[in-house]
Coordinates of C-alpha atoms and ligand atoms in Angstrom, one line a residue:
X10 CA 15.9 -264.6 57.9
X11 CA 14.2 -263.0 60.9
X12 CA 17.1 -264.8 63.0
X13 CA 19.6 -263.1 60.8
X14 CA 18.3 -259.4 60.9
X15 CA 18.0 -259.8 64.6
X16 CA 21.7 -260.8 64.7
X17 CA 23.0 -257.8 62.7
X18 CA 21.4 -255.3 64.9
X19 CA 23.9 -255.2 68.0
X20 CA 27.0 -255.6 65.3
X21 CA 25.7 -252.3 63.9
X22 CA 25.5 -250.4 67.2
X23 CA 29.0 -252.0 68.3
X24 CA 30.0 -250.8 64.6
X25 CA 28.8 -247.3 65.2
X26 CA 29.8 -247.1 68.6
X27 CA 33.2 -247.5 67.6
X28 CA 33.3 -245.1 64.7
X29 CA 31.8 -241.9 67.2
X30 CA 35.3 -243.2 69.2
X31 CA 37.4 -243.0 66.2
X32 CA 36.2 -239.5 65.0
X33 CA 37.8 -238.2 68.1
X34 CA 41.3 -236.2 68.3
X35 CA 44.1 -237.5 70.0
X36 CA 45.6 -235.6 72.8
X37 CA 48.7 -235.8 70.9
X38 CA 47.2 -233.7 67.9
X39 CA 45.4 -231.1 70.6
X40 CA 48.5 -230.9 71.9
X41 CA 50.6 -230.4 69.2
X42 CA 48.0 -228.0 67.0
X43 CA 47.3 -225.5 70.3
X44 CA 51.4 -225.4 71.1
X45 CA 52.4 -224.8 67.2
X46 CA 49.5 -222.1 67.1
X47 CA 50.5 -220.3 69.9
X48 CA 54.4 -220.8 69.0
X49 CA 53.2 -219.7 65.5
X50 CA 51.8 -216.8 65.5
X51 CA 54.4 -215.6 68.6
X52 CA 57.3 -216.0 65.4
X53 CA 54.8 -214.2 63.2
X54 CA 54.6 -211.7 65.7
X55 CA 58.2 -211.1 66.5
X56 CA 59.1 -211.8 62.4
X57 CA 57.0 -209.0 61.2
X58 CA 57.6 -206.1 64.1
X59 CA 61.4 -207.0 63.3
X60 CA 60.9 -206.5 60.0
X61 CA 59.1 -202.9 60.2
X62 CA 61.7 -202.2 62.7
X63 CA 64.5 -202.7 60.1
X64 CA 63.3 -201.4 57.4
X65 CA 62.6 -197.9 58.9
X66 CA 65.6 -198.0 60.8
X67 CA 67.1 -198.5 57.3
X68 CA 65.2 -196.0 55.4
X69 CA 65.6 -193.1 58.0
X70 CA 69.8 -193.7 57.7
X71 CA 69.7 -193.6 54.0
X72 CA 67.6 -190.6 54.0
X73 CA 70.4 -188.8 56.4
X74 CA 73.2 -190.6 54.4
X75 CA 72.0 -189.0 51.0
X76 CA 71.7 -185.5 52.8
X77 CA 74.7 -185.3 54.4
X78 CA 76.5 -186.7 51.3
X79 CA 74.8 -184.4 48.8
X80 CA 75.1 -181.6 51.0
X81 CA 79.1 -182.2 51.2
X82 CA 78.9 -182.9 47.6
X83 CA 77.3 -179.5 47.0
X84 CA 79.7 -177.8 48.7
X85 CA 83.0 -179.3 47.0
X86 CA 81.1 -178.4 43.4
X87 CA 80.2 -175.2 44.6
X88 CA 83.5 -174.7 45.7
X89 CA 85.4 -175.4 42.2
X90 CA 82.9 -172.4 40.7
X91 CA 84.4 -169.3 43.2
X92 CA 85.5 -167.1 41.3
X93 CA 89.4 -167.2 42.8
X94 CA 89.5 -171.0 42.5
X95 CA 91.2 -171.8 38.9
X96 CA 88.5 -173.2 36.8
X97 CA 87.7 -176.6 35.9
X98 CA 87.7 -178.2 32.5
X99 CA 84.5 -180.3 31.2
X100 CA 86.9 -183.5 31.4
X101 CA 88.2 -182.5 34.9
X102 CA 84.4 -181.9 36.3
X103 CA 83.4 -185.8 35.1
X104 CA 86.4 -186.9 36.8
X105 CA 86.0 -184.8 40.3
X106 CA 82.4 -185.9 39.9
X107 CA 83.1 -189.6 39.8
X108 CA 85.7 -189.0 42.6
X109 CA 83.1 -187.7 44.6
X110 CA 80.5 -189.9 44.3
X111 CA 83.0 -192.7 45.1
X112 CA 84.5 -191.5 48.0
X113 CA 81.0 -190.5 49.6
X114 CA 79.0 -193.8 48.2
X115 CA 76.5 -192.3 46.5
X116 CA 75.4 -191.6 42.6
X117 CA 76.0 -188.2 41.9
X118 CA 75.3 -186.3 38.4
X119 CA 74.4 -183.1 36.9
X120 CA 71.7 -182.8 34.3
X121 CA 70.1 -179.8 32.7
X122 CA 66.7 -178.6 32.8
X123 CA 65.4 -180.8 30.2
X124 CA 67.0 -184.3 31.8
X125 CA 70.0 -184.3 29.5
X126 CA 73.3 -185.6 31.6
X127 CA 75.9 -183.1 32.0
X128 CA 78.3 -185.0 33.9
X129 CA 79.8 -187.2 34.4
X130 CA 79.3 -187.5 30.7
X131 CA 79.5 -191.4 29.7
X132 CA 76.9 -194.3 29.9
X133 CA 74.7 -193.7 32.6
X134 CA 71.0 -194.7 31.6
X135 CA 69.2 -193.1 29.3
X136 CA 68.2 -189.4 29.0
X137 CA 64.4 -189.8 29.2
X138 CA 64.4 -190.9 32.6
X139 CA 66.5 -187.9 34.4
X140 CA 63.7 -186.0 31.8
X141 CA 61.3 -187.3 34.0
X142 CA 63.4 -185.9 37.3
X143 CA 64.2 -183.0 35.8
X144 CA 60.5 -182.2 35.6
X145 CA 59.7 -183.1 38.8
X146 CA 62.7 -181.4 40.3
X147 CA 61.5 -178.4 38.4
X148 CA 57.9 -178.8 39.9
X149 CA 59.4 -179.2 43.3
X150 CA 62.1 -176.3 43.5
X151 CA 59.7 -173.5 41.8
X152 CA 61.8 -170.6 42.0
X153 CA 64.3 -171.8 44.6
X154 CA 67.9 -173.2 44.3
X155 CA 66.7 -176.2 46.4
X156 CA 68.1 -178.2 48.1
X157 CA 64.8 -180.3 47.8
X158 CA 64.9 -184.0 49.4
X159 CA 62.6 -186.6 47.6
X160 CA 61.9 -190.2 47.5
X161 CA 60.8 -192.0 44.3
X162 CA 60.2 -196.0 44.1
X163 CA 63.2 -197.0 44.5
X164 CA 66.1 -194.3 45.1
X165 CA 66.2 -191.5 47.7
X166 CA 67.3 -187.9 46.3
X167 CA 69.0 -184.8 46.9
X168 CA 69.0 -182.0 44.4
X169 CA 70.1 -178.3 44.2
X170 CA 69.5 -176.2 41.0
X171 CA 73.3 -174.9 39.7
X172 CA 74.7 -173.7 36.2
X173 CA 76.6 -175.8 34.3
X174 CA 79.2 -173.8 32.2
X175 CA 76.8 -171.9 31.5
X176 CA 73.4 -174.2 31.3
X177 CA 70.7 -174.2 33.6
X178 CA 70.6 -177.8 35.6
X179 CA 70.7 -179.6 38.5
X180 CA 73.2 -181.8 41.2
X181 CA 71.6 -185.0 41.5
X182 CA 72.7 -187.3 44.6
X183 CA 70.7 -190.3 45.4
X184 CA 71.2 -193.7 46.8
X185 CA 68.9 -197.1 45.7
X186 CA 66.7 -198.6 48.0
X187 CA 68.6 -202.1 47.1
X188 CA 69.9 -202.9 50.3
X189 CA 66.4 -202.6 52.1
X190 CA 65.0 -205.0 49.6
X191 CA 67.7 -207.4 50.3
X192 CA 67.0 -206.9 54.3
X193 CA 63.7 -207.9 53.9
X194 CA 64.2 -210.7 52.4
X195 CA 66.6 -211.6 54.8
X196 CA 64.2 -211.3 57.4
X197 CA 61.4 -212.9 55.6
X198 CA 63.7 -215.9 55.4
X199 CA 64.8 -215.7 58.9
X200 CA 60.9 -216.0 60.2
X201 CA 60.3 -218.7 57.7
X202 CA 63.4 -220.6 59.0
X203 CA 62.9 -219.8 62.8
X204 CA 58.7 -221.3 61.9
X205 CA 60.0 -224.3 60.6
X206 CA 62.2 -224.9 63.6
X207 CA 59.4 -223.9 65.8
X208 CA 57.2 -226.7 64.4
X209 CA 59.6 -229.0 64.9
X210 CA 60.5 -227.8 68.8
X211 CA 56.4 -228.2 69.2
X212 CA 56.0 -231.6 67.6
X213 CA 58.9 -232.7 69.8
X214 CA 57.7 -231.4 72.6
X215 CA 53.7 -231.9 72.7
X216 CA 54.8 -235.3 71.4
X217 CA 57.0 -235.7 75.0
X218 CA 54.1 -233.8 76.8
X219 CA 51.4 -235.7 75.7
X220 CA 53.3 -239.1 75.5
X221 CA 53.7 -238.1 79.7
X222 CA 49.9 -237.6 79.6
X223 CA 48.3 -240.5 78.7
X224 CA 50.3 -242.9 79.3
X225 CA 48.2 -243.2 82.8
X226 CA 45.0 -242.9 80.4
X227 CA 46.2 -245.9 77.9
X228 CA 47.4 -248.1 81.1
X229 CA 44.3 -247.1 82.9
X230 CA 42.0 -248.1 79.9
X231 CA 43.6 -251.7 79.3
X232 CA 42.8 -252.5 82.9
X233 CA 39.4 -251.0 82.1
X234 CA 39.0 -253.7 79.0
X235 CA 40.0 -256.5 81.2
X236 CA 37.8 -255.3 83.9
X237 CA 35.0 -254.9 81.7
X238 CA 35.5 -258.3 80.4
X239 CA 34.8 -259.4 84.3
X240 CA 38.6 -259.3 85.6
X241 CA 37.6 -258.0 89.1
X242 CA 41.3 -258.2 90.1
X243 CA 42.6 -255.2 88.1
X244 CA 44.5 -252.4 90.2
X245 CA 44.0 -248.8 88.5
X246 CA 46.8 -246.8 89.4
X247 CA 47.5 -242.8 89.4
X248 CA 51.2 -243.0 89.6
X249 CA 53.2 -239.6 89.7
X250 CA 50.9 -238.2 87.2
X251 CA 49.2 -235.9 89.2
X252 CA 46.6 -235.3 92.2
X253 CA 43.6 -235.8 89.2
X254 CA 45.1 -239.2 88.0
X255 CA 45.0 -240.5 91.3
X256 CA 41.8 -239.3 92.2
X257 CA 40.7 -241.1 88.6
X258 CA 42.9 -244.4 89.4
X259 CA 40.6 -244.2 92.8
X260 CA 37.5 -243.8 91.4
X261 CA 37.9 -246.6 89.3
X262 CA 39.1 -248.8 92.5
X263 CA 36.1 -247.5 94.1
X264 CA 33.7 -248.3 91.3
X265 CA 35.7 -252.4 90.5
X266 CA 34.9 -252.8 94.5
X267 CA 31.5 -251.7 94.2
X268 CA 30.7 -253.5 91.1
X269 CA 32.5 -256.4 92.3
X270 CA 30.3 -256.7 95.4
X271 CA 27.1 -256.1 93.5
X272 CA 28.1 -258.7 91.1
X273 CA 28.9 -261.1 93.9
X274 CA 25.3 -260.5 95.8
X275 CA 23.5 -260.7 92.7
X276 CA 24.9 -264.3 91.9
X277 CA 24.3 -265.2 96.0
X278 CA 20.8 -263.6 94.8
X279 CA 20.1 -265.7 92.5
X280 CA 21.5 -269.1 94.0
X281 CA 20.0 -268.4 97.2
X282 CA 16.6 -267.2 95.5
X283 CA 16.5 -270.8 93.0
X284 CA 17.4 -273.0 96.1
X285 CA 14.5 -271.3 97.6
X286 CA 12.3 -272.2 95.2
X287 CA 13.1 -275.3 94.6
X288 CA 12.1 -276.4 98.3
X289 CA 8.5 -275.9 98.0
X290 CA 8.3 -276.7 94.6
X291 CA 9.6 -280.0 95.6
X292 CA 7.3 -280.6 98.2
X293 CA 4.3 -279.3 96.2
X294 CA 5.2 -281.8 93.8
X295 CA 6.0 -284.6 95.9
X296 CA 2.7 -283.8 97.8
X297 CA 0.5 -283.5 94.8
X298 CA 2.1 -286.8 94.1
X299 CA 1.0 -288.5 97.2
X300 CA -2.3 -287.1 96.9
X301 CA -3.0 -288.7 93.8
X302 CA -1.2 -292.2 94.7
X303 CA -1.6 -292.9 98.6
X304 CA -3.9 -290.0 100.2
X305 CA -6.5 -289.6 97.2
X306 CA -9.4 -291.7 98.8
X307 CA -8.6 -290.7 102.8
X308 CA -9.5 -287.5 103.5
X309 CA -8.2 -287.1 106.6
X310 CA -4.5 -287.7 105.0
X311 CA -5.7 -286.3 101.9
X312 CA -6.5 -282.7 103.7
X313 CA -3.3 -282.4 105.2
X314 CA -1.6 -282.9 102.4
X315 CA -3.5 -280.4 100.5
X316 CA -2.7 -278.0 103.1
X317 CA 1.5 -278.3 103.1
X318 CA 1.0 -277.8 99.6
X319 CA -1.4 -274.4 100.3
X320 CA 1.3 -273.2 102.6
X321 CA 4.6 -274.2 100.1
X322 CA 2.6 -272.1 97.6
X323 CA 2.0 -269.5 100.0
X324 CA 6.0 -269.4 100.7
X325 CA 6.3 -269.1 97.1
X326 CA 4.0 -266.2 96.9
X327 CA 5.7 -264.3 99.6
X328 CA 9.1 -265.2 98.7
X329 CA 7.9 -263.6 95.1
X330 CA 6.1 -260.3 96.8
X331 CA 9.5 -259.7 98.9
X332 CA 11.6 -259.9 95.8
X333 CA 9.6 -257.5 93.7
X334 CA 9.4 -255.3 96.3
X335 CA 13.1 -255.4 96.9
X336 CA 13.7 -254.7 93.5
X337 CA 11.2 -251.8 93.6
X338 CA 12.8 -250.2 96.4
X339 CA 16.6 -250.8 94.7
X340 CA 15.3 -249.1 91.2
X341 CA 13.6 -246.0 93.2
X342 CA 10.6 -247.3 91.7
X343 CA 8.8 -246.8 95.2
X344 CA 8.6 -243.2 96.0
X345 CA 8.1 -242.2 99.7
X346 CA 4.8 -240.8 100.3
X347 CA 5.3 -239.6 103.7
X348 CA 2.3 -238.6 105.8
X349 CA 1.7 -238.0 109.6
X350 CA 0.6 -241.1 111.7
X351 CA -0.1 -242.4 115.1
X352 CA 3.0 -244.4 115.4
X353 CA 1.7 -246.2 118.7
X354 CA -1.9 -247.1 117.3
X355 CA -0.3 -248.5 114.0
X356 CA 2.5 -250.9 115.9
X357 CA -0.6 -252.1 117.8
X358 CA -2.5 -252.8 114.9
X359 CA 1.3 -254.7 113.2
X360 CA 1.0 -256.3 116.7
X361 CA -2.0 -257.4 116.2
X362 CA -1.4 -260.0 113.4
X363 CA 0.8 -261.2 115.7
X364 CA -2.2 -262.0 117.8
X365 CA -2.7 -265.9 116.7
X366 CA 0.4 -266.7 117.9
X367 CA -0.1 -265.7 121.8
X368 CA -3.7 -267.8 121.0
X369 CA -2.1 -271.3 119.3
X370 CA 1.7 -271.4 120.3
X371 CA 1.9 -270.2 123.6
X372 CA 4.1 -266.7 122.7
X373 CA 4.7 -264.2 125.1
X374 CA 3.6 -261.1 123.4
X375 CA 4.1 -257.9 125.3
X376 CA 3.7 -254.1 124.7
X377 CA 5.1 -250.9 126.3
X378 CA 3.4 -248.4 124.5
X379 CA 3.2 -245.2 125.2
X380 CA 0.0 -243.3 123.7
X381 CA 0.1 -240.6 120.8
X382 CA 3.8 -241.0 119.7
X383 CA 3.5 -239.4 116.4
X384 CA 5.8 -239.4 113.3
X385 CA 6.3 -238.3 109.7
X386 CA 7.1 -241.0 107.2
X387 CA 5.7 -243.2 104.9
X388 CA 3.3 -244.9 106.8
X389 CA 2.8 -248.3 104.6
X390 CA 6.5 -248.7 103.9
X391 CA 7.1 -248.3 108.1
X392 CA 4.2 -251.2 108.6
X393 CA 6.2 -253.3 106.6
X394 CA 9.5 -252.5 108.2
X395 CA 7.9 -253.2 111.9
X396 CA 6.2 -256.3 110.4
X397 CA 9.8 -257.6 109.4
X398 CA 11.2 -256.7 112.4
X399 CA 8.8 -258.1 114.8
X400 CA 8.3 -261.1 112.7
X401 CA 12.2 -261.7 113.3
X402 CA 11.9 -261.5 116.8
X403 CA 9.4 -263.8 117.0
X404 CA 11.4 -266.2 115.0
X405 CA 14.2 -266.2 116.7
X406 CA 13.2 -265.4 120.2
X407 CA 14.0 -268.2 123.0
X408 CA 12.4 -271.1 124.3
X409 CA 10.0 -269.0 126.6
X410 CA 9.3 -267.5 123.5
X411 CA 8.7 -263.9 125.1
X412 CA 8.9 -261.0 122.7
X413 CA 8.7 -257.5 123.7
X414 CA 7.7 -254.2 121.3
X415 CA 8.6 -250.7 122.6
X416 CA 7.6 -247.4 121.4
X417 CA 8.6 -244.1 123.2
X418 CA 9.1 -240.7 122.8
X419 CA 12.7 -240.7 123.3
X420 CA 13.7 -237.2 123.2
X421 CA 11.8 -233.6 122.3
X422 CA 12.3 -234.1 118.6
X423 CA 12.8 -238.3 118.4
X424 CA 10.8 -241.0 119.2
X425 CA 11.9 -244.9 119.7
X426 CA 10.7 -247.8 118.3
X427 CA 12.3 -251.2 119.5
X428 CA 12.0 -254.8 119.5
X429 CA 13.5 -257.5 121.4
X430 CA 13.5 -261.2 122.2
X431 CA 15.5 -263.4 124.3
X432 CA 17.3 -265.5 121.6
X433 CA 20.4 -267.0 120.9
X434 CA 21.4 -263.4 119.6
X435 CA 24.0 -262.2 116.9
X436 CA 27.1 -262.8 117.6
X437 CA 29.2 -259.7 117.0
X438 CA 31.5 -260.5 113.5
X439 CA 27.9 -260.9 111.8
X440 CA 26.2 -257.9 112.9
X441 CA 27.1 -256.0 110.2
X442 CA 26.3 -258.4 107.1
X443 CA 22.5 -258.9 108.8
X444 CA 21.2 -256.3 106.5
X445 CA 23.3 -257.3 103.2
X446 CA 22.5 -260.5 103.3
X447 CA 19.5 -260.8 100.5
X448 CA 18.6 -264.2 102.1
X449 CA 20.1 -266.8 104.5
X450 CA 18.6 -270.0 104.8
X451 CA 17.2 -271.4 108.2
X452 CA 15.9 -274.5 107.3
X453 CA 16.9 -276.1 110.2
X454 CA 14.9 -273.1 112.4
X455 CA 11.2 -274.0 112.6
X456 CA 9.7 -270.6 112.0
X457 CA 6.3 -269.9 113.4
X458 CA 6.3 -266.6 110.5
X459 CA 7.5 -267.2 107.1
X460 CA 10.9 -266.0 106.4
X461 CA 11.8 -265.1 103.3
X462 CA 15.6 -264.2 103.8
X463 CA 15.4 -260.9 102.4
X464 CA 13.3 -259.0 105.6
X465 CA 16.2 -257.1 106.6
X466 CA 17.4 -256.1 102.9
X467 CA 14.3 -254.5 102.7
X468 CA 14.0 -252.5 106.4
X469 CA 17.2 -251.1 105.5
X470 CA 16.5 -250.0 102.3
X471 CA 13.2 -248.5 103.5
X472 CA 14.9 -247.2 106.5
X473 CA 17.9 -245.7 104.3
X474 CA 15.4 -243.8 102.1
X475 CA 13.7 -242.2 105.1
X476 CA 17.2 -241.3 106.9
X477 CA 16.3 -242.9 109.8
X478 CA 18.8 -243.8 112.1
X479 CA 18.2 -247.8 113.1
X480 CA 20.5 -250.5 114.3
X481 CA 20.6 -253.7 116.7
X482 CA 21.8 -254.5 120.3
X483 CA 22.6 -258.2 120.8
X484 CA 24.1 -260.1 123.4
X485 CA 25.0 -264.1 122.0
X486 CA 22.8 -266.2 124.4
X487 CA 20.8 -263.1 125.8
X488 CA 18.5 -261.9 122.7
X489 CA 18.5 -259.0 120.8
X490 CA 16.6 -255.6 120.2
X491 CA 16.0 -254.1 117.1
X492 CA 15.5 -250.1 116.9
X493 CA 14.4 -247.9 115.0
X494 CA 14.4 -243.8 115.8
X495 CA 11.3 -241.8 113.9
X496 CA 11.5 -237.8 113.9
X497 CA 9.1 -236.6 116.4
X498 CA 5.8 -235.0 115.3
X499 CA 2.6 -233.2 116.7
X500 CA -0.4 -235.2 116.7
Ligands
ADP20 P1 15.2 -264.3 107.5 O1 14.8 -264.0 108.9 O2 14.1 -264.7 106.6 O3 16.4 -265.3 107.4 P2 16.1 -261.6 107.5 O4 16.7 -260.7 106.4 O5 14.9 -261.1 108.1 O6 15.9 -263.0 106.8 O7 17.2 -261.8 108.5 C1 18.5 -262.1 108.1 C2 19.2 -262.9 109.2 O8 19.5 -262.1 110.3 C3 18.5 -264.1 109.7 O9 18.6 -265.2 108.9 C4 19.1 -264.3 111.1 O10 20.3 -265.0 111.0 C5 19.4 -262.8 111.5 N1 18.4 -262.3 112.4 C6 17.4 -261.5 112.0 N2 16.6 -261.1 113.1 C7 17.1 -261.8 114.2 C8 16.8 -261.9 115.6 N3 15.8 -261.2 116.1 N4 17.6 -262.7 116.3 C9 18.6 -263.4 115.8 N5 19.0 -263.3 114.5 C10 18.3 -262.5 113.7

C-alpha cells in the first residue's frame, strides 16, 4: 500500500504540471484576438462616423429640397389666385396640384383649418391625421401666413396658411424620411459585411504571423525534449527570425555546453571519487586480513600492519573532508568571512606543518618572507588554499626535493604570494585543465602529503570567490611556481 501511495505522488505533480501548461493561450489566439480587436473596433469606428455623416448630410438636403419645392410650389398656387389670371375650377386645382407635386417630387395638398383635405380631393389618408397637422400648424403660425418649416417623425414640412375658394386652410409640402431609413440600413449592412471580412483578413493573417513566430519556438522546444531526455548533441538554432531568437538559440547552446560539461565532470567525479575509495578499502581489508591470519601473534609485523591500515583510513577521511568541502564551496554554502591578517606570520605557521618533512625526508624547505605583509580575506579558507598549494609543491618537486615559499608586497596596493619547486613541471596543453580536474590519480607518484586529487578544485573555487587574481608559471623539466596576488592592507 505504502509502496503504492508513494508511486502516485510524482504522477500527480507531472499531472498538474502539465495541466498549469495547457491552461495557457496560444500565440496564435493572442494574436488573432489583439489584431481582430484592434481591426474591430477601427470598422466600428469608421461604420458609425459614416453613418452620422450620411444621415445628416441626408437630412440637411431634404430639409432645403422641401423649402425650395414648397416655396416654388407656393408661388405657382399663389399665382393661379391673382386677380387677372382666369380662375381655376375645383377639378382643375386637384389636377395642377398633382402636376405640381410630380414634377417637383414632393407631396403636396391643401387642407382646411380643421385637417379636412381640400385638394387634391381623392384617397389620400385619412382626415384625422392632417387634423392633427392642422392643429399644430395652427399652434405654429399664430397669426402669420407662415411659411413655417417643421419636422415630425417621419416627414419634413413646409406650410403657408391660404384660402381655399373661400375656406380658411393650409399648402402642405413635405417629403418622408424613407430614403434615410433605407441609407442606414445600407450602412449598417456595409459595417457588418466589411467586420466579417475583417475577421477573416485577421484570422488569415495572425494565423500567417504567428505560424512565422513560433515556428523557431516549436523547433526550438523539440530539441529542448531531446536535450532534456540527455541528447547533448542538439543544435538550437535562431534562423532569420530575429536578433531575440538567436540570442535565445544561443543561450540554449550556451546552457547544453555548460550542462554538458557539468554532467561530464560529475560522472569523472564520481568514477574517479569510487576508484578512490576502493584503494584503501582494499588494502584495509586485505590488511585486517593479514592481521588476523599471518601477523596476529608477531607484533612487530602486526604493528605495521596496523599502521597502513591507520593511514588508508586516514586517506579516506581526507579524501571525504575535501569532497564536502568542495561541495560546500560549489553550493555557496561557505560564506566568506573576510578579516585582516598577517599574511607572512600565517604562511609561516602553513609552513610549519611542513616542518617534519625537512626533519625525516631530507626536504629542502625555504622561506623569503618579508615581515608584516597584510591582507583582507578569509583567513581559514586562504590557510587551506596555501596548504594545497604548498603541499603540491612538495609533491611534486624534484629529486633535490627543494621547495621555495615567497611572500612580498608586490606593489602599493598588492601583495604576492608564490610557491615553487623544481619538478618535472606542467607541460603547457594541461595548464589549463589543472584546476578542473576534480581528481587525477598518481598512484604511481609516491607522495610524501596525501593527495586527494581535488586540492586545486578547491584553491580555485576559494580563490574565485575572493577575486583574486592567481595562476602558475611552469617550465617541463624546470618546476613550477604557483601565485597567488592578495589586496594590500595596513597592519
Ligand atoms: P593531486 O595533487 O592530489 O593530484 P591537485 O588538484 O592538487 O590534485 O592537482 C591536480 C594535478 O595538477 C595533479 O595531479 C598534478 O598533475 C598537477 N599539479 C599540481 N601541482 C603541481 C606541481 N607543483 N607540479 C606539477 N604538477 C602539479
Amino acid at each position: 500500500m505504502a509502496k503504492d501511495k508513494d508511486l502516485k505522488k510524482p504522477k500527480q505533480k507531472k499531472q498538474r504540471r502539465y495541466k498549469r501548461k495547457q491552461r495557457s493561450t496560444s500565440i496564435f489566439f493572442l494574436l488573432w484576438a489583439a489584431f481582430s480587436a484592434v481591426a474591430l473596433l477601427i470598422v466600428l469606428i469608421f461604420g458609425f462616423s459614416q453613418h452620422f455623416t450620411l444621415v445628416e448630410t441626408h437630412t440637411q438636403e431634404i430639409q432645403r429640397n422641401v423649402i425650395q419645392k414648397g416655396k416654388q410650389i407656393t408661388l405657382s398656387i399663389e399665382a393661379t389666385m391673382q386677380p387677372n389670371t382666369p380662375p381655376l375650377s375645383e377639378k382643375e386645382y386637384h389636377a395642377y396640384l398633382r402636376y405640381l407635386s410630380r414634377v417637383n417630387d414632393v407631396g403636396a395638398l391643401i387642407f382646411d383649418k380643421e385637417g379636412k383635405l381640400l385638394c387634391p380631393k381623392d384617397d389620400y389618408g385619412d382626415d384625422l391625421s392632417y387634423a392633427k397637422i392642422a392643429k399644430l400648424l395652427d399652434k405654429k403660425l399664430g397669426n402669420e401666413n407662415g411659411p413655417v418649416v417643421l419636422q415630425t417623425e417621419n416627414e419634413y414640412i413646409y406650410a403657408v396658411r391660404l384660402s381655399y375658394f373661400g375656406a380658411e386652410g393650409y399648402l402642405y409640402v413635405y417629403e418622408t424620411m424613407e430614403i434615410l431609413d433605407s441609407v442606414a440600413h445600407q450602412m449598417v449592412l456595409k459595417t457588418v459585411m466589411t467586420a466579417i471580412f475583417v475577421l477573416l483578413l485577421t484570422f488569415a493573417v495572425s494565423s500567417g504571423i504567428s505560424g512565422w513566430l513560433t515556428k523557431p519556438i516549436t523547433e526550438m522546444t523539440e530539441k529542448a525534449k531531446l536535450f532534456a531526455a540527455g541528447d547533448f548533441g542538439v543544435d538550437f538554432r535562431g534562423g532569420d527570425y530575429g536578433s531575440e531568437m538567436v540570442e535565445l538559440a544561443n543561450t540554449l547552446n550556451f546552457a547544453r555546453d555548460e550542462i554538458f560539461k557539468a554532467d561530464r565532470m560529475q560522472k569523472e567525479l564520481i568514477a574517479n571519487v569510487s576508484h578512490d575509495f576502493k584503494t584503501p578499502l582494499t588494502m584495509i581489508k586485505a590488511y585486517s586480513s593479514m592481521i588476523k591470519e599471518i601477523s596476529g601473534d608477531n607484533p612487530e609485523k602486526r604493528n605495521k600492519h596496523v599502521q597502513v591500515i591507520i593511514d588508508e583510513a586516514d586517506r579516506l577521511t581526507s579524501l571525504v573532508e575535501d569532497l564536502l568541502d568542495l561541495s560546500k564551496l560549489r553550493a555557496g554554502i561557505n560564506e566568506l568571512k573576510p578579516t585582516k591578517f598577517d599574511l607572512s606570520a600565517y604562511t609561516y605557521e602553513i609552513l610549519e606543518r611542513f616542518a617534519y618533512l625537512q626533519e625525516t625526508q631530507g626536504f629542502d624547505l625555504r622561506a623569503e618572507i618579508d615581515d608584516g605583509v597584510w591582507t583582507e580575506a578569509d583567513e581559514h579558507k586562504i590557510g587551506q588554499v596555501l596548504y594545497n598549494l604548498i603541499g603540491n609543491a612538495v609533491n611534486y618537486t624534484g629529486e633535490d626535493k627543494k621547495v621555495l615559499v615567497q611572500v612580498k608586497k608586490s606593489s602599493e596596493t598588492t601583495a604576492y604570494f608564490a610557491v615553487s619547486d623544481t619538478g618535472a613541471g606542467i607541460p603547457e596543453e594541461e595548464l589549463p585543465t589543472i584546476w578542473q580536474r576534480y581528481y587525477r590519480s598518481s598512484e604511481m607518484h609516491k607522495r610524501p602529503v596525501k593527495g586527494t586529487g581535488l586540492g586545486l578544485s578547491i584553491v580555485k573555487i576559494i580563490l574565485e570567490l575572493h577575486g583574486f587574481k592567481f595562476g602558475v608559471k611552469s617550465e617541463v623539466g624546470k618546476g613550477s611556481t604557483f601565485y597567488v596576488v592578495f589586496p594590500l592592507r595596513e597592519e
